[in-house]
Short mmCIF file of C-alpha atoms in Angstrom, two decimals:
data_model
loop_
_atom_site.label_atom_id
_atom_site.label_comp_id
_atom_site.label_asym_id
_atom_site.label_seq_id
_atom_site.Cartn_x
_atom_site.Cartn_y
_atom_site.Cartn_z
CA UNK A 1 -22.82 -20.58 29.01
CA UNK A 2 -22.54 -20.22 25.26
CA UNK A 3 -20.37 -22.62 23.33
CA UNK A 4 -17.09 -21.47 21.81
CA UNK A 5 -18.51 -20.97 18.30
CA UNK A 6 -21.20 -18.59 19.59
CA UNK A 7 -18.62 -16.78 21.69
CA UNK A 8 -16.42 -16.44 18.58
CA UNK A 9 -19.28 -14.69 16.79
CA UNK A 10 -19.85 -12.34 19.72
CA UNK A 11 -16.16 -11.52 20.08
CA UNK A 12 -15.77 -11.03 16.34
CA UNK A 13 -18.66 -8.58 16.28
CA UNK A 14 -17.20 -6.54 19.13
CA UNK A 15 -13.66 -6.57 17.74
CA UNK A 16 -14.77 -5.42 14.29
CA UNK A 17 -16.32 -2.28 15.77
CA UNK A 18 -13.38 -1.96 18.22
CA UNK A 19 -15.62 -2.07 21.26
CA UNK A 20 -12.95 -2.77 23.89
CA UNK A 21 -15.44 -2.62 26.73
CA UNK A 22 -17.71 -5.26 25.18
CA UNK A 23 -14.70 -7.50 24.49
CA UNK A 24 -13.51 -7.16 28.07
CA UNK A 25 -16.96 -7.93 29.47
CA UNK A 26 -17.22 -11.00 27.27
CA UNK A 27 -13.88 -12.36 28.50
CA UNK A 28 -14.81 -11.65 32.11
CA UNK A 29 -17.99 -13.71 31.74
CA UNK A 30 -16.28 -16.71 30.19
CA UNK A 31 -13.18 -16.80 32.33
CA UNK A 32 -14.90 -18.90 34.98
CA UNK A 33 -16.26 -21.42 32.50
CA UNK A 34 -13.27 -21.86 30.22
CA UNK A 35 -9.60 -22.31 30.93
CA UNK A 36 -7.13 -19.67 29.87
CA UNK A 37 -5.73 -22.13 27.35
CA UNK A 38 -9.20 -22.56 25.82
CA UNK A 39 -9.71 -18.81 25.70
CA UNK A 40 -6.38 -18.26 23.98
CA UNK A 41 -6.23 -21.40 21.93
CA UNK A 42 -9.87 -21.61 20.83
CA UNK A 43 -11.63 -18.31 21.28
CA UNK A 44 -8.89 -15.87 20.29
CA UNK A 45 -7.32 -18.09 17.64
CA UNK A 46 -10.63 -18.77 15.90
CA UNK A 47 -11.85 -15.18 16.12
CA UNK A 48 -8.64 -13.59 14.88
CA UNK A 49 -8.42 -16.26 12.22
CA UNK A 50 -11.89 -15.38 10.92
CA UNK A 51 -11.08 -11.69 10.86
CA UNK A 52 -7.78 -12.33 9.05
CA UNK A 53 -9.52 -14.48 6.47
CA UNK A 54 -12.14 -11.75 6.10
CA UNK A 55 -9.41 -9.29 5.14
CA UNK A 56 -8.04 -11.64 2.51
CA UNK A 57 -11.40 -12.05 0.84
CA UNK A 58 -12.14 -8.33 0.98
CA UNK A 59 -14.83 -8.38 3.68
CA UNK A 60 -12.84 -6.65 6.40
CA UNK A 61 -10.15 -3.98 6.43
CA UNK A 62 -6.52 -4.16 7.54
CA UNK A 63 -7.28 -1.64 10.28
CA UNK A 64 -9.85 -4.05 11.75
CA UNK A 65 -7.31 -6.89 11.61
CA UNK A 66 -4.66 -4.78 13.35
CA UNK A 67 -6.91 -3.30 16.02
CA UNK A 68 -8.45 -6.72 16.77
CA UNK A 69 -5.03 -8.17 17.43
CA UNK A 70 -4.09 -5.22 19.65
CA UNK A 71 -7.29 -5.44 21.67
CA UNK A 72 -6.78 -9.17 22.24
CA UNK A 73 -3.17 -8.54 23.32
CA UNK A 74 -4.39 -5.92 25.80
CA UNK A 75 -7.05 -8.31 27.09
CA UNK A 76 -4.43 -10.92 27.84
CA UNK A 77 -2.46 -8.44 29.94
CA UNK A 78 -5.50 -6.92 31.62
CA UNK A 79 -7.98 -9.71 32.19
CA UNK A 80 -6.33 -13.10 31.98
CA UNK A 81 -4.47 -14.33 35.04
CA UNK A 82 -0.80 -14.28 34.06
CA UNK A 83 -0.03 -17.34 36.17
CA UNK A 84 -2.45 -19.45 34.17
CA UNK A 85 -1.07 -18.52 30.77
CA UNK A 86 0.98 -21.46 29.60
CA UNK A 87 2.94 -20.38 26.64
CA UNK A 88 2.69 -22.93 23.94
CA UNK A 89 5.61 -25.13 23.20
CA UNK A 90 6.94 -24.29 19.77
CA UNK A 91 10.24 -24.14 17.88
CA UNK A 92 12.10 -20.93 18.74
CA UNK A 93 10.51 -18.27 16.52
CA UNK A 94 11.44 -14.73 15.54
CA UNK A 95 9.74 -12.09 13.42
CA UNK A 96 11.20 -9.08 11.60
CA UNK A 97 10.84 -6.61 8.73
CA UNK A 98 13.55 -7.00 6.12
CA UNK A 99 15.18 -3.89 4.73
CA UNK A 100 12.32 -1.43 5.04
CA UNK A 101 10.42 0.33 7.84
CA UNK A 102 6.88 -0.85 7.14
CA UNK A 103 5.91 -2.34 10.48
CA UNK A 104 2.19 -2.95 10.27
CA UNK A 105 2.30 -6.49 8.87
CA UNK A 106 4.81 -7.58 11.50
CA UNK A 107 2.74 -5.97 14.27
CA UNK A 108 -0.39 -7.75 13.09
CA UNK A 109 1.22 -11.19 13.08
CA UNK A 110 3.04 -10.53 16.35
CA UNK A 111 -0.18 -9.47 18.11
CA UNK A 112 -2.08 -12.38 16.67
CA UNK A 113 0.47 -14.96 17.78
CA UNK A 114 0.90 -13.43 21.23
CA UNK A 115 -2.87 -13.34 21.66
CA UNK A 116 -2.92 -17.03 20.80
CA UNK A 117 -0.44 -17.93 23.50
CA UNK A 118 2.75 -18.04 21.46
CA UNK A 119 6.01 -16.42 22.39
CA UNK A 120 8.35 -15.02 19.76
CA UNK A 121 11.34 -12.72 19.49
CA UNK A 122 10.98 -9.44 17.62
CA UNK A 123 14.14 -8.66 15.65
CA UNK A 124 12.79 -5.26 14.62
CA UNK A 125 12.86 -3.59 11.23
CA UNK A 126 15.18 -2.11 8.63
CA UNK A 127 17.42 -5.16 8.97
CA UNK A 128 19.80 -6.07 6.20
CA UNK A 129 20.42 -9.68 5.20
CA UNK A 130 23.71 -10.11 7.06
CA UNK A 131 22.25 -8.62 10.29
CA UNK A 132 19.37 -11.03 10.07
CA UNK A 133 21.60 -14.04 9.43
CA UNK A 134 23.69 -13.13 12.49
CA UNK A 135 20.63 -12.61 14.75
CA UNK A 136 19.05 -15.85 13.56
CA UNK A 137 22.11 -17.98 14.22
CA UNK A 138 23.05 -16.32 17.51
CA UNK A 139 19.54 -16.79 18.89
CA UNK A 140 19.22 -20.35 17.56
CA UNK A 141 16.01 -19.49 15.73
CA UNK A 142 14.16 -22.34 14.06
CA UNK A 143 11.30 -20.40 12.44
CA UNK A 144 12.09 -16.97 10.99
CA UNK A 145 9.03 -14.93 9.97
CA UNK A 146 9.81 -12.09 7.59
CA UNK A 147 7.42 -9.31 6.62
CA UNK A 148 8.10 -7.08 3.62
CA UNK A 149 6.15 -4.36 1.86
CA UNK A 150 8.54 -3.50 -0.94
CA UNK A 151 9.32 -5.84 -3.82
CA UNK A 152 13.11 -5.24 -3.62
CA UNK A 153 13.00 -6.28 0.06
CA UNK A 154 11.12 -9.46 -0.86
CA UNK A 155 13.71 -10.35 -3.50
CA UNK A 156 16.51 -10.12 -0.89
CA UNK A 157 15.08 -13.19 0.80
CA UNK A 158 16.77 -15.29 -1.86
CA UNK A 159 20.17 -14.13 -0.58
CA UNK A 160 19.08 -14.72 3.03
CA UNK A 161 18.07 -18.28 2.19
CA UNK A 162 21.41 -18.94 0.54
CA UNK A 163 23.27 -17.74 3.64
CA UNK A 164 21.17 -19.94 5.93
CA UNK A 165 21.30 -23.00 3.69
CA UNK A 166 23.40 -25.00 6.11
CA UNK A 167 21.00 -24.47 8.99
CA UNK A 168 17.59 -25.97 9.73
CA UNK A 169 15.90 -22.57 9.88
CA UNK A 170 12.49 -22.40 8.22
CA UNK A 171 11.90 -19.10 6.43
CA UNK A 172 8.27 -17.97 6.43
CA UNK A 173 7.39 -14.86 4.43
CA UNK A 174 4.47 -12.49 4.16
CA UNK A 175 3.51 -9.03 2.95
CA UNK A 176 2.14 -7.26 -0.08
CA UNK A 177 4.63 -8.51 -2.73
CA UNK A 178 3.76 -12.13 -1.84
CA UNK A 179 0.05 -11.31 -1.89
CA UNK A 180 0.20 -9.78 -5.36
CA UNK A 181 2.51 -12.43 -6.82
CA UNK A 182 1.50 -15.80 -5.46
CA UNK A 183 4.58 -17.53 -6.89
CA UNK A 184 7.10 -15.14 -5.39
CA UNK A 185 7.63 -17.06 -2.13
CA UNK A 186 8.80 -20.13 -4.01
CA UNK A 187 10.99 -18.05 -6.31
CA UNK A 188 12.92 -16.56 -3.37
CA UNK A 189 13.29 -19.96 -1.72
CA UNK A 190 11.02 -19.42 1.29
CA UNK A 191 9.68 -22.49 3.06
CA UNK A 192 6.18 -21.10 3.51
CA UNK A 193 4.04 -18.00 2.98
CA UNK A 194 1.28 -16.58 5.15
CA UNK A 195 -1.11 -13.66 4.92
CA UNK A 196 -2.70 -13.52 8.36
CA UNK A 197 -2.37 -14.67 11.95
CA UNK A 198 -4.09 -17.97 11.33
CA UNK A 199 -1.68 -18.81 8.52
CA UNK A 200 1.23 -17.98 10.85
CA UNK A 201 -0.27 -20.24 13.50
CA UNK A 202 -0.84 -23.13 11.11
CA UNK A 203 2.74 -22.84 9.88
CA UNK A 204 4.20 -22.85 13.41
CA UNK A 205 2.08 -25.89 14.27
CA UNK A 206 3.24 -27.61 11.10
CA UNK A 207 6.87 -27.20 12.12
CA UNK A 208 6.33 -28.04 15.79
CA UNK B 1 -4.58 13.15 -31.95
CA UNK B 2 -1.84 14.13 -29.56
CA UNK B 3 -1.68 12.63 -26.07
CA UNK B 4 -3.50 15.54 -24.46
CA UNK B 5 -6.39 15.30 -26.94
CA UNK B 6 -6.51 11.52 -26.52
CA UNK B 7 -6.76 11.76 -22.75
CA UNK B 8 -9.30 14.59 -22.80
CA UNK B 9 -11.49 12.60 -25.19
CA UNK B 10 -11.52 9.52 -23.00
CA UNK B 11 -12.20 11.68 -19.91
CA UNK B 12 -15.31 12.90 -21.75
CA UNK B 13 -16.49 9.29 -22.06
CA UNK B 14 -15.95 9.30 -25.79
CA UNK B 15 -13.67 7.05 -27.78
CA UNK B 16 -10.41 8.69 -28.93
CA UNK B 17 -8.17 7.27 -31.68
CA UNK B 18 -6.50 4.82 -29.29
CA UNK B 19 -6.66 3.74 -25.65
CA UNK B 20 -4.40 6.16 -23.72
CA UNK B 21 -1.46 4.53 -21.96
CA UNK B 22 -0.16 5.92 -18.65
CA UNK B 23 3.03 4.03 -17.96
CA UNK B 24 3.86 5.10 -14.41
CA UNK B 25 7.61 4.69 -14.66
CA UNK B 26 9.62 6.82 -12.26
CA UNK B 27 12.87 4.99 -11.40
CA UNK B 28 13.37 3.68 -14.95
CA UNK B 29 14.56 7.18 -15.86
CA UNK B 30 17.71 6.44 -13.84
CA UNK B 31 18.34 3.38 -15.99
CA UNK B 32 17.97 5.49 -19.15
CA UNK B 33 20.54 7.97 -17.88
CA UNK B 34 22.90 5.30 -16.49
CA UNK B 35 22.70 6.71 -12.95
CA UNK B 36 22.08 5.41 -9.47
CA UNK B 37 18.61 6.21 -8.08
CA UNK B 38 20.17 8.51 -5.50
CA UNK B 39 21.95 10.52 -8.17
CA UNK B 40 18.93 10.52 -10.49
CA UNK B 41 16.56 11.97 -7.90
CA UNK B 42 19.06 14.56 -6.70
CA UNK B 43 18.27 16.91 -9.58
CA UNK B 44 15.14 18.02 -11.42
CA UNK B 45 17.16 18.08 -14.66
CA UNK B 46 17.74 14.33 -14.43
CA UNK B 47 14.05 13.62 -13.89
CA UNK B 48 13.10 15.88 -16.81
CA UNK B 49 15.54 14.15 -19.17
CA UNK B 50 14.50 10.74 -17.85
CA UNK B 51 10.80 11.36 -18.40
CA UNK B 52 11.37 12.72 -21.92
CA UNK B 53 13.37 9.64 -22.87
CA UNK B 54 10.79 7.28 -21.33
CA UNK B 55 7.77 8.78 -23.06
CA UNK B 56 9.55 8.60 -26.40
CA UNK B 57 10.75 5.03 -25.84
CA UNK B 58 7.41 3.67 -24.70
CA UNK B 59 5.09 5.90 -26.77
CA UNK B 60 2.92 6.52 -23.72
CA UNK B 61 0.55 9.38 -23.05
CA UNK B 62 1.69 11.18 -19.92
CA UNK B 63 4.73 12.64 -18.30
CA UNK B 64 5.10 11.51 -14.70
CA UNK B 65 7.76 13.60 -12.93
CA UNK B 66 6.90 12.00 -9.61
CA UNK B 67 10.06 11.62 -7.55
CA UNK B 68 8.96 9.35 -4.67
CA UNK B 69 6.25 9.27 -1.99
CA UNK B 70 8.69 10.01 0.82
CA UNK B 71 9.59 13.36 -0.81
CA UNK B 72 6.80 15.00 1.19
CA UNK B 73 8.11 13.57 4.45
CA UNK B 74 11.58 14.74 3.47
CA UNK B 75 10.14 18.23 3.00
CA UNK B 76 8.71 18.08 6.52
CA UNK B 77 12.19 17.26 7.83
CA UNK B 78 11.72 13.51 8.05
CA UNK B 79 14.26 10.82 7.30
CA UNK B 80 14.43 9.22 3.85
CA UNK B 81 16.34 6.05 3.01
CA UNK B 82 17.71 5.55 -0.47
CA UNK B 83 18.15 2.14 -2.04
CA UNK B 84 19.94 0.92 -5.14
CA UNK B 85 17.04 -1.17 -6.35
CA UNK B 86 13.81 0.45 -5.22
CA UNK B 87 12.01 3.66 -4.40
CA UNK B 88 13.30 5.84 -1.57
CA UNK B 89 11.36 5.12 1.62
CA UNK B 90 10.46 7.10 4.67
CA UNK B 91 12.68 6.14 7.61
CA UNK B 92 11.99 6.68 11.29
CA UNK B 93 8.69 8.60 11.58
CA UNK B 94 9.30 12.23 12.61
CA UNK B 95 6.21 12.37 14.81
CA UNK B 96 7.30 10.26 17.75
CA UNK B 97 4.66 11.48 20.18
CA UNK B 98 1.04 12.55 19.60
CA UNK B 99 1.90 15.65 21.65
CA UNK B 100 3.97 16.96 18.74
CA UNK B 101 0.86 17.30 16.58
CA UNK B 102 -0.45 20.48 18.23
CA UNK B 103 2.75 22.36 17.30
CA UNK B 104 3.14 20.93 13.82
CA UNK B 105 3.60 23.42 10.99
CA UNK B 106 3.68 22.40 7.34
CA UNK B 107 6.69 23.20 5.14
CA UNK B 108 6.44 26.32 2.96
CA UNK B 109 6.49 25.26 -0.68
CA UNK B 110 8.39 28.28 -2.03
CA UNK B 111 11.33 27.95 0.35
CA UNK B 112 11.62 24.22 0.40
CA UNK B 113 14.45 22.90 -1.82
CA UNK B 114 13.07 19.35 -1.80
CA UNK B 115 9.66 20.38 -3.08
CA UNK B 116 11.15 22.92 -5.48
CA UNK B 117 12.96 20.08 -7.30
CA UNK B 118 9.56 18.71 -8.21
CA UNK B 119 8.18 22.14 -9.14
CA UNK B 120 11.17 22.81 -11.40
CA UNK B 121 10.78 19.44 -13.12
CA UNK B 122 7.11 20.16 -13.87
CA UNK B 123 7.86 23.71 -15.10
CA UNK B 124 10.64 22.55 -17.42
CA UNK B 125 8.53 19.77 -18.88
CA UNK B 126 5.65 22.19 -19.46
CA UNK B 127 7.95 24.53 -21.36
CA UNK B 128 8.99 21.66 -23.62
CA UNK B 129 5.69 19.84 -24.28
CA UNK B 130 3.32 22.77 -23.80
CA UNK B 131 -0.25 21.45 -24.11
CA UNK B 132 0.49 18.37 -26.16
CA UNK B 133 1.17 15.90 -23.34
CA UNK B 134 -0.51 15.73 -19.90
CA UNK B 135 1.89 16.26 -17.01
CA UNK B 136 0.84 14.63 -13.74
CA UNK B 137 1.57 16.23 -10.40
CA UNK B 138 1.26 14.00 -7.30
CA UNK B 139 0.22 14.60 -3.72
CA UNK B 140 -0.16 12.22 -0.78
CA UNK B 141 -3.64 12.75 0.63
CA UNK B 142 -3.83 14.40 4.09
CA UNK B 143 -5.43 11.16 5.25
CA UNK B 144 -2.66 8.87 3.95
CA UNK B 145 0.45 11.02 4.59
CA UNK B 146 0.46 10.17 8.33
CA UNK B 147 1.49 6.60 7.52
CA UNK B 148 4.92 8.09 6.88
CA UNK B 149 4.63 10.87 9.48
CA UNK B 150 3.76 8.51 12.36
CA UNK B 151 4.17 4.94 11.23
CA UNK B 152 1.17 2.90 10.12
CA UNK B 153 0.47 1.18 13.44
CA UNK B 154 0.59 4.38 15.51
CA UNK B 155 -1.50 6.18 12.88
CA UNK B 156 -4.29 3.58 13.05
CA UNK B 157 -4.30 3.92 16.82
CA UNK B 158 -4.51 7.71 16.43
CA UNK B 159 -7.54 7.41 14.15
CA UNK B 160 -9.47 5.10 16.46
CA UNK B 161 -8.30 6.18 19.92
CA UNK B 162 -7.23 9.85 19.73
CA UNK B 163 -9.85 11.72 17.67
CA UNK B 164 -8.83 15.24 18.78
CA UNK B 165 -5.20 14.76 17.79
CA UNK B 166 -6.32 13.09 14.57
CA UNK B 167 -8.45 16.13 13.65
CA UNK B 168 -5.58 18.52 14.39
CA UNK B 169 -3.24 16.52 12.18
CA UNK B 170 -5.79 16.53 9.35
CA UNK B 171 -6.11 20.34 9.51
CA UNK B 172 -2.34 20.77 9.13
CA UNK B 173 -2.08 18.11 6.43
CA UNK B 174 -4.98 19.52 4.42
CA UNK B 175 -3.41 22.98 4.43
CA UNK B 176 -0.18 21.51 3.10
CA UNK B 177 -1.80 19.21 0.54
CA UNK B 178 -3.90 21.98 -1.02
CA UNK B 179 -0.94 24.33 -1.20
CA UNK B 180 1.30 21.62 -2.64
CA UNK B 181 -1.25 20.55 -5.26
CA UNK B 182 -1.93 24.11 -6.39
CA UNK B 183 1.78 24.89 -6.58
CA UNK B 184 2.25 21.97 -8.96
CA UNK B 185 -0.71 23.12 -11.09
CA UNK B 186 0.72 26.63 -11.18
CA UNK B 187 4.04 25.22 -12.35
CA UNK B 188 2.31 23.50 -15.27
CA UNK B 189 0.90 20.18 -14.08
CA UNK B 190 -2.21 19.24 -16.06
CA UNK B 191 -3.84 17.31 -13.23
CA UNK B 192 -3.06 16.08 -9.74
CA UNK B 193 -2.84 12.44 -8.69
CA UNK B 194 -4.27 12.27 -5.15
CA UNK B 195 -2.70 9.18 -3.58
CA UNK B 196 -4.99 7.91 -0.85
CA UNK B 197 -4.44 4.20 -0.09
CA UNK B 198 -5.68 4.49 3.51
CA UNK B 199 -9.15 5.39 2.18
CA UNK B 200 -9.45 2.01 0.49
CA UNK B 201 -11.69 -0.59 2.18
CA UNK B 202 -8.58 -2.81 1.97
CA UNK B 203 -7.10 -0.61 4.70
CA UNK B 204 -9.92 1.11 6.60
CA UNK B 205 -13.50 0.03 7.38
CA UNK B 206 -16.15 1.91 5.47
CA UNK B 207 -17.83 3.37 8.54
CA UNK B 208 -14.59 5.02 9.58
CA UNK B 209 -13.82 6.09 5.99
CA UNK B 210 -17.12 7.96 5.76
CA UNK B 211 -16.21 9.98 8.87
CA UNK B 212 -12.58 10.56 7.84
CA UNK B 213 -10.97 9.91 4.44
CA UNK B 214 -14.12 10.63 2.46
CA UNK B 215 -14.76 14.00 4.16
CA UNK B 216 -11.10 14.95 3.92
CA UNK B 217 -10.89 14.05 0.22
CA UNK B 218 -14.06 15.99 -0.56
CA UNK B 219 -12.89 19.10 1.30
CA UNK B 220 -9.36 18.94 -0.09
CA UNK B 221 -10.29 18.24 -3.71
CA UNK B 222 -12.75 21.15 -3.67
CA UNK B 223 -9.84 23.52 -3.02
CA UNK B 224 -7.45 22.03 -5.59
CA UNK B 225 -7.63 24.33 -8.63
CA UNK B 226 -7.53 21.64 -11.28
CA UNK B 227 -8.58 18.12 -12.19
CA UNK B 228 -7.66 15.29 -9.86
CA UNK B 229 -7.32 11.53 -10.07
CA UNK B 230 -7.72 9.59 -6.82
CA UNK B 231 -5.43 6.57 -6.65
CA UNK B 232 -5.83 3.94 -3.92
CA UNK B 233 -2.44 2.31 -4.71
CA UNK B 234 -3.56 -1.32 -5.19
CA UNK B 235 -6.42 -0.98 -2.72
CA UNK B 236 -9.97 -2.07 -3.50
CA UNK B 237 -12.50 0.58 -4.60
CA UNK B 238 -15.87 -1.05 -5.32
CA UNK B 239 -17.40 -0.81 -1.83
CA UNK B 240 -16.80 2.98 -1.84
CA UNK B 241 -17.36 3.82 -5.51
CA UNK B 242 -20.38 5.98 -4.79
CA UNK B 243 -18.40 8.03 -2.27
CA UNK B 244 -15.39 8.35 -4.59
CA UNK B 245 -17.69 9.81 -7.24
CA UNK B 246 -19.02 12.29 -4.69
CA UNK B 247 -15.52 13.60 -3.82
CA UNK B 248 -15.48 15.55 -7.09
CA UNK B 249 -12.52 13.72 -8.61
CA UNK B 250 -12.58 12.85 -12.32
CA UNK B 251 -10.54 9.64 -12.40
CA UNK B 252 -9.93 6.64 -10.16
CA UNK B 253 -6.83 4.40 -10.12
CA UNK B 254 -7.95 0.82 -9.48
CA UNK B 255 -6.55 -2.44 -8.19
CA UNK B 256 -5.91 -5.74 -9.96
CA UNK B 257 -7.78 -7.38 -7.07
CA UNK B 258 -11.15 -6.30 -8.49
CA UNK B 259 -13.08 -6.97 -11.67
CA UNK B 260 -12.40 -4.01 -13.95
CA UNK B 261 -15.56 -4.63 -15.98
CA UNK B 262 -17.62 -4.21 -12.83
CA UNK B 263 -15.68 -1.07 -11.91
CA UNK B 264 -16.09 0.41 -15.39
CA UNK B 265 -19.82 -0.22 -15.28
CA UNK B 266 -20.13 1.48 -11.90
CA UNK B 267 -17.99 4.44 -13.02
CA UNK B 268 -19.04 5.08 -16.60
CA UNK B 269 -20.17 8.61 -17.21
CA UNK B 270 -18.91 9.71 -13.78
CA UNK B 271 -15.28 8.61 -13.32
CA UNK B 272 -12.60 7.59 -15.78
CA UNK B 273 -10.97 4.30 -14.79
CA UNK B 274 -7.16 4.09 -14.64
CA UNK B 275 -5.55 0.68 -14.30
CA UNK B 276 -5.12 -2.13 -13.58
CA UNK B 277 -2.12 -4.25 -14.63
CA UNK B 278 -0.41 -6.10 -11.75
CA UNK B 279 2.95 -4.33 -11.37
CA UNK B 280 4.39 -6.87 -8.92
CA UNK B 281 3.68 -9.86 -11.13
CA UNK B 282 4.73 -7.91 -14.23
CA UNK B 283 8.37 -8.48 -13.31
CA UNK B 284 8.17 -12.11 -14.36
CA UNK B 285 5.81 -11.83 -17.32
CA UNK B 286 6.87 -12.97 -20.75
CA UNK B 287 6.30 -10.65 -23.72
CA UNK B 288 3.49 -12.95 -24.90
CA UNK B 289 1.81 -12.93 -21.50
CA UNK B 290 2.11 -9.13 -21.28
CA UNK B 291 0.39 -8.76 -24.62
CA UNK B 292 -2.39 -11.13 -23.54
CA UNK B 293 -2.94 -9.18 -20.31
CA UNK B 294 -3.16 -5.88 -22.19
CA UNK B 295 -5.48 -7.33 -24.81
CA UNK B 296 -7.81 -8.71 -22.15
CA UNK B 297 -7.84 -5.42 -20.27
CA UNK B 298 -8.64 -3.45 -23.41
CA UNK B 299 -11.48 -5.83 -24.25
CA UNK B 300 -12.97 -5.50 -20.76
CA UNK B 301 -12.54 -1.81 -20.07
CA UNK B 302 -11.84 0.23 -23.19
CA UNK B 303 -15.13 0.32 -25.12
CA UNK B 304 -16.91 3.63 -24.83
CA UNK B 305 -13.89 5.58 -23.57
CA UNK B 306 -13.62 6.58 -19.92
CA UNK B 307 -10.54 4.35 -19.59
CA UNK B 308 -6.78 4.84 -19.39
CA UNK B 309 -4.59 1.72 -19.39
CA UNK B 310 -2.05 1.69 -16.58
CA UNK B 311 -0.68 -0.40 -13.72
CA UNK B 312 -2.62 -0.92 -10.50
CA UNK B 313 -0.32 0.77 -8.01
CA UNK B 314 0.68 4.10 -9.56
CA UNK B 315 4.38 3.22 -9.76
CA UNK B 316 5.93 0.39 -11.74
CA UNK B 317 8.65 -1.54 -9.85
CA UNK B 318 12.24 -0.91 -10.93
CA UNK B 319 12.61 -4.65 -11.51
CA UNK B 320 10.18 -4.66 -14.45
CA UNK B 321 12.30 -4.99 -17.59
CA UNK B 322 12.33 -2.68 -20.57
CA UNK B 323 11.28 -5.67 -22.68
CA UNK B 324 8.02 -6.06 -20.77
CA UNK B 325 7.31 -2.33 -20.79
CA UNK B 326 7.83 -2.32 -24.56
CA UNK B 327 5.53 -5.33 -24.91
CA UNK B 328 2.82 -3.51 -22.98
CA UNK B 329 3.24 -0.43 -25.16
CA UNK B 330 3.23 -2.40 -28.39
CA UNK B 331 0.13 -4.29 -27.32
CA UNK B 332 -1.71 -1.03 -26.59
CA UNK B 333 -0.72 0.33 -30.00
CA UNK B 334 -1.70 -2.93 -31.72
CA UNK B 335 -4.98 -3.74 -29.94
CA UNK B 336 -6.07 -0.41 -28.52
CA UNK B 337 -7.22 1.45 -31.62
CA UNK B 338 -10.85 2.50 -31.53
CA UNK B 339 -13.36 1.17 -32.34
CA UNK B 340 -12.11 -1.81 -30.32
CA UNK B 341 -12.27 -4.96 -32.46
CA UNK B 342 -14.17 -7.94 -31.34
CA UNK B 343 -11.16 -10.06 -30.41
#
């Protein structure tokens, strides 16, 4: 049986060309040698992390990042025994799109985290600041992940932060405006910024 | 030289009197007229007046009567959301099921009041400036429009998992795009900006692009009866430069993520380079920093012609101040005279 690093390479190769069949066969061969936690926590996390990093440095495309996350999510439902999936313990986390309707970034992070064994609430999209404050407090969220595509949406996070100042909620942001202006997350008062699934994972682990 | 002559000279890979400046300001017209964005975009007259004031204020070299990207979706009957502080956005995608695609019919340009606003704006500007200033018409590429028609996530799944439905959608979208582009040219647009972010390797893998976006751009551009400029809206271009040249376009809008010297070298003699100031970061620039950015860009990309200075996305955020826009303009006028000095 190959070690995890070799399996990561194989899975990465198959995900990048969106070969669902090859990915499924790979998981079926390793499922008897590795625990579900190892498959989620090591194999999927490392592979999706590499692909996400590849997008950031211009090697891979966003479509490959998105489809990889979706395929891994489907594999969890189809191949991995549900009873053996132990969702990771983490602070209560939610994800959303603030103000606009651009869902892709949120979907990518959501898929990536689910494929890595994390559970999180999806607050949806097109939310205004007050809606989001209400949802966050009512659901006792500790980590709020916010995706934005438009600069005006990103700037609204400042107001969100002010309204949540008396809570212990950590605001984690991501999306194009933060990618193109690397200081923006600090300016709006976010606690952290991430650009891919691995970043999101590292941030959740940091706050756990 | 007037702006038209300046731009035509650089497009011929010769050095004009000065580096042309395309300041892609759309929403700033509302500020000039003291209107909300909703009110500003409700009438072609407002956009005409806004563009005339902007070009005079910033001494730039094109008129850009682009309303907003979601205008095309609005024409198709889709939802558009208006904001006080940013461009109108497409709302809930109007294609909710892939089954709808087989019955999809594009809007007819002549009868469509939304599209006619844009046509009227172009026609009125043409009457005023005649052939002295380039007027840019804009289309969303058939390959990128579905992001708003379907939603990005469902569109990517269509491309990779539902090839028949994808092809059908491209046929309908190409018919519309060609008609829409030619209508704008007929109204007086000098050239057409072909917005195609999904074709960028930032968004789609090259292998898929060669089978899809590249073919679609080549077929569509062939039927557009005027010059085009492909813009990948902040997306990378270098891995597909050869293919972009082969589409038949004359100009490429490029991202701040890539080295413009490298892009210019790859394009010279074949494509004029348009770009690549960072519009997001621009919001917090100082006047001094703006001048330095412009100076650096001119040094790297202007020699020899084949270059138009602009932002990297094709639309400058509403939050960028007049002060910074003026600094950019002044820097182009100060440092952009040919021959470019050794500074």
